[in-house]
Every structure is written in C-alpha cells, then in structure tokens.
Amino acid sequence: DTEVTQTPKHLVMGMTNKKSLKCEQHMGHRAMYWYKQKAKKPPELMFVYSYEKLSINESVPSRFSPECPNSSLLNLHLHALQPEDSALYLCASSPIGGWTEAFFGQGTRLTVV
Amino acid sequence: KQEVTQIPAALSVPEGENLVLNCSFTDSAIYNLQWFRQDPGKGLTSLLLIQSSQREQTSGRLNASLDKSSGRSTLYIAASQPGDSATYLCAVSPTMTTDSWGKLQFGAGTQVVVTP
C-alpha cells in the first residue's frame, strides 16, 4: 500500500475560522511533509517532520501550525488565514528522509473567503 | 541555490507519438531525481526515481535518463495515449546536509496534451 490519505478533499473557511487538515500513511515512513501549491506553480515546501519531530519550517506564518501526533499521522492546523492562503495543500511521506522516493496524497483544496 | 527548469512548459502531440520531456538543474550535487505526474487539481503520482549514481530507470512505457554532470534528465514516454495527458514535474533532492535534508526542489512542470 503506497497510499497517503488526506482529508478533507475540499475546504472552504472564513478568515476567522479554525480548521485542520489531516494526513495519514501506513507505509512505515518516518518522514512526513506539508507542501503548498498555487495554481500553475510547483509545490513549495512548508514543513518537514522526521521521527515525529519538526525538522524544517520554511519560514511559514504562524497561522499555519503543524502537528505530528504519531508516526502515521500529520495534521496542519489553520487559524486566521488570508484569501491568499487559498491553494492546494499536499502531504507527502518518504521512508527515512528526503533522499528516497516521496509519495504524495491527493491534496486538500483550500479556499479562504 | 538550486534551480530546476522544465522546457517546454506545454506540449501537444497526437496519440501514438513518443513524448520527450526535459528537466535541467543548476547544481549537480544532487542525491536523486524524481519524476511525478499531476492531473488537474489532484496530488502528485510518483513515476520514476533515479539515484544520482544511476544513468537511467525504466517502468513500462516510461524511461528516464540522468546526466548529473551536465545537470539534465529526460523522461521518455513511448507510444503516447490520451490518458497520458497531465502535467509532469521533476524534482531533485540535494545531497545530505542538515540544512538541505528533506527539501525536494521542483521544476514548474510540462503540461502535456495527447490528442486522439
């Protein structure tokens, strides 16, 4: 099973809302990632977790708060977002680190109104 | 700073023709290179992974080559089909350092349309 599952698939939220994106994998991967992708652009790295610890934060605004409660689950908590945060949010995982094959989920399409 | 470029940005071919997609990178100090497919509004599907020590990798109708010294990779798709229509992205992993760990660097992609 090489599947990374993201929920929800679509999310519309107001600028004062709090919501969370969820990502799950059961491949035993110990590295998990959040990427943001705007239309017609390549994915941009936001966060990297290694062995459930945050190892990279690419200067992401604090209104995005990641959490890795266990080795299979990755969350992204959203609060007070701006319309320009509307994008496709992709979760990925890889075996031991960034140098082996990365598997991506289907993404959450986020719209901030 | 690593820069990854994919040319052309868009490509349209008739069904049955072979596809050739290019990816170039400025820093040859990479650990591996991965090709992905992305359908509109969807996530990324991994197609092929080439380690820096490899010259090519094959899977079915797909063949990817890597020339690390010249900073180039090419993805060949044989006998294209309408179902191959998608955006194809390449991504490089830098060599192992604490600062670069986990950072896939993507190209902007090539949008492919295969017409019946």
Short mmCIF file of N, CA and C in Angstrom, two decimals, chain A residues 31 33 35 37 40 42-43 45 48-50 55-56 58 88 90 96-102 104-106 109, chain B residues 31-32 34 36 38 41-44 46 49 51 89 93-97 99 101-104 106-108 111:
data_model
loop_
_atom_site.label_atom_id
_atom_site.label_comp_id
_atom_site.label_asym_id
_atom_site.label_seq_id
_atom_site.Cartn_x
_atom_site.Cartn_y
_atom_site.Cartn_z
N ALA A 31 9.36 10.08 7.74
CA ALA A 31 9.44 11.50 7.34
C ALA A 31 8.13 11.88 6.69
N TYR A 33 5.71 15.43 5.25
CA TYR A 33 5.90 16.79 4.73
C TYR A 33 4.56 17.46 4.44
N TYR A 35 3.30 20.50 1.81
CA TYR A 35 3.62 21.39 0.70
C TYR A 35 2.39 22.23 0.39
N GLN A 37 0.68 24.39 -2.89
CA GLN A 37 0.79 24.58 -4.33
C GLN A 37 -0.28 25.54 -4.82
N LYS A 40 -0.92 26.55 -11.24
CA LYS A 40 0.10 26.63 -12.30
C LYS A 40 1.51 26.81 -11.76
N PRO A 42 4.79 25.11 -9.10
CA PRO A 42 5.23 23.86 -8.47
C PRO A 42 4.95 23.88 -6.97
N PRO A 43 4.92 22.72 -6.34
CA PRO A 43 4.74 22.67 -4.88
C PRO A 43 5.90 23.36 -4.16
N LEU A 45 7.71 23.68 -0.36
CA LEU A 45 7.81 23.02 0.94
C LEU A 45 7.43 23.98 2.07
N VAL A 48 8.75 19.93 7.41
CA VAL A 48 9.22 18.55 7.36
C VAL A 48 9.25 18.02 8.79
N TYR A 49 8.70 16.82 8.97
CA TYR A 49 8.78 16.12 10.25
C TYR A 49 9.63 14.86 10.05
N SER A 50 10.54 14.67 10.99
CA SER A 50 11.39 13.49 10.97
C SER A 50 11.27 12.81 12.31
N SER A 55 11.56 19.20 11.79
CA SER A 55 12.96 19.41 11.44
C SER A 55 13.16 20.59 10.50
N ILE A 56 12.15 20.94 9.73
CA ILE A 56 12.25 22.09 8.82
C ILE A 56 10.95 22.88 8.87
N GLU A 58 9.87 26.20 6.77
CA GLU A 58 10.35 27.12 5.74
C GLU A 58 9.76 28.52 5.92
N LEU A 88 -3.78 24.48 -3.04
CA LEU A 88 -3.84 23.03 -2.84
C LEU A 88 -2.75 22.67 -1.82
N LEU A 90 -0.66 19.82 -0.03
CA LEU A 90 -0.26 18.45 -0.28
C LEU A 90 0.56 17.91 0.88
N ILE A 96 13.04 7.18 4.90
CA ILE A 96 13.91 7.54 6.01
C ILE A 96 14.28 9.00 5.98
N GLY A 97 14.04 9.65 4.88
CA GLY A 97 14.41 11.05 4.80
C GLY A 97 14.19 11.54 3.39
N GLY A 98 14.72 12.70 3.12
CA GLY A 98 14.44 13.35 1.84
C GLY A 98 15.19 12.79 0.66
N TRP A 99 15.88 11.69 0.83
CA TRP A 99 16.69 11.20 -0.28
C TRP A 99 16.15 9.93 -0.89
N THR A 100 14.99 9.53 -0.47
CA THR A 100 14.36 8.36 -1.06
C THR A 100 13.01 8.77 -1.63
N GLU A 101 12.32 7.83 -2.26
CA GLU A 101 11.13 8.15 -3.02
C GLU A 101 10.06 8.74 -2.12
N ALA A 102 9.51 9.87 -2.55
CA ALA A 102 8.46 10.54 -1.80
C ALA A 102 7.11 10.19 -2.42
N PHE A 104 2.99 11.21 -2.44
CA PHE A 104 2.12 12.34 -2.14
C PHE A 104 0.67 11.89 -2.03
N GLY A 105 -0.09 12.63 -1.22
CA GLY A 105 -1.52 12.47 -1.16
C GLY A 105 -2.20 13.24 -2.27
N GLN A 106 -3.53 13.14 -2.30
CA GLN A 106 -4.31 13.79 -3.35
C GLN A 106 -4.57 15.27 -3.07
N ARG A 109 -7.98 20.92 -1.30
CA ARG A 109 -8.18 22.21 -1.98
C ARG A 109 -8.80 23.17 -0.97
N TYR B 31 21.16 14.15 -4.80
CA TYR B 31 21.16 12.78 -4.31
C TYR B 31 20.31 11.89 -5.20
N ASN B 32 19.18 12.41 -5.62
CA ASN B 32 18.36 11.69 -6.59
C ASN B 32 17.43 12.66 -7.30
N GLN B 34 13.40 12.75 -9.09
CA GLN B 34 12.15 12.02 -9.16
C GLN B 34 11.24 12.70 -10.18
N PHE B 36 7.28 13.08 -11.45
CA PHE B 36 5.90 12.96 -10.97
C PHE B 36 4.93 13.31 -12.09
N GLN B 38 0.94 14.90 -12.43
CA GLN B 38 -0.13 15.56 -11.70
C GLN B 38 -1.30 15.83 -12.63
N GLY B 41 -5.88 19.63 -10.46
CA GLY B 41 -6.48 19.69 -9.14
C GLY B 41 -6.20 18.51 -8.24
N LYS B 42 -5.30 17.63 -8.67
CA LYS B 42 -5.01 16.42 -7.90
C LYS B 42 -3.61 16.45 -7.32
N GLY B 43 -3.30 15.39 -6.56
CA GLY B 43 -1.96 15.29 -5.99
C GLY B 43 -0.95 14.79 -7.00
N LEU B 44 0.25 14.49 -6.49
CA LEU B 44 1.33 14.04 -7.36
C LEU B 44 1.46 12.52 -7.29
N SER B 46 4.04 9.49 -8.10
CA SER B 46 5.43 9.22 -8.40
C SER B 46 5.53 8.27 -9.60
N LEU B 49 12.06 7.15 -9.91
CA LEU B 49 13.09 7.74 -9.07
C LEU B 49 14.44 7.29 -9.61
N GLN B 51 18.47 7.42 -8.75
CA GLN B 51 19.54 7.78 -7.82
C GLN B 51 20.66 8.47 -8.60
N LEU B 89 6.13 16.78 -13.58
CA LEU B 89 7.10 17.57 -12.81
C LEU B 89 8.31 16.73 -12.46
N SER B 93 16.48 15.99 -5.13
CA SER B 93 16.84 16.00 -3.71
C SER B 93 18.30 16.39 -3.60
N PRO B 94 18.62 17.35 -2.76
CA PRO B 94 20.01 17.76 -2.62
C PRO B 94 20.80 16.70 -1.86
N THR B 95 22.12 16.82 -1.92
CA THR B 95 22.96 15.89 -1.17
C THR B 95 22.76 16.11 0.32
N MET B 96 23.20 15.12 1.08
CA MET B 96 22.86 15.09 2.50
C MET B 96 23.60 16.15 3.30
N THR B 97 22.89 17.17 3.69
CA THR B 97 23.39 18.10 4.70
C THR B 97 22.23 18.39 5.64
N ASP B 99 21.02 21.21 6.56
CA ASP B 99 20.16 22.29 6.08
C ASP B 99 19.27 21.87 4.92
N TRP B 101 18.25 18.70 4.13
CA TRP B 101 17.53 17.44 4.32
C TRP B 101 16.05 17.60 4.09
N GLY B 102 15.50 16.72 3.24
CA GLY B 102 14.06 16.71 3.02
C GLY B 102 13.56 17.73 2.03
N LYS B 103 14.41 18.53 1.46
CA LYS B 103 13.93 19.61 0.59
C LYS B 103 13.94 19.19 -0.88
N LEU B 104 12.80 18.72 -1.35
CA LEU B 104 12.64 18.48 -2.77
C LEU B 104 12.51 19.81 -3.49
N PHE B 106 11.39 21.46 -6.94
CA PHE B 106 10.59 21.11 -8.10
C PHE B 106 10.84 22.04 -9.28
N GLY B 107 10.70 21.50 -10.48
CA GLY B 107 10.56 22.32 -11.67
C GLY B 107 9.10 22.75 -11.79
N ALA B 108 8.84 23.68 -12.71
CA ALA B 108 7.49 24.22 -12.86
C ALA B 108 6.55 23.28 -13.62
N GLN B 111 3.14 20.74 -19.17
CA GLN B 111 1.74 20.33 -19.36
C GLN B 111 1.62 19.62 -20.70
#
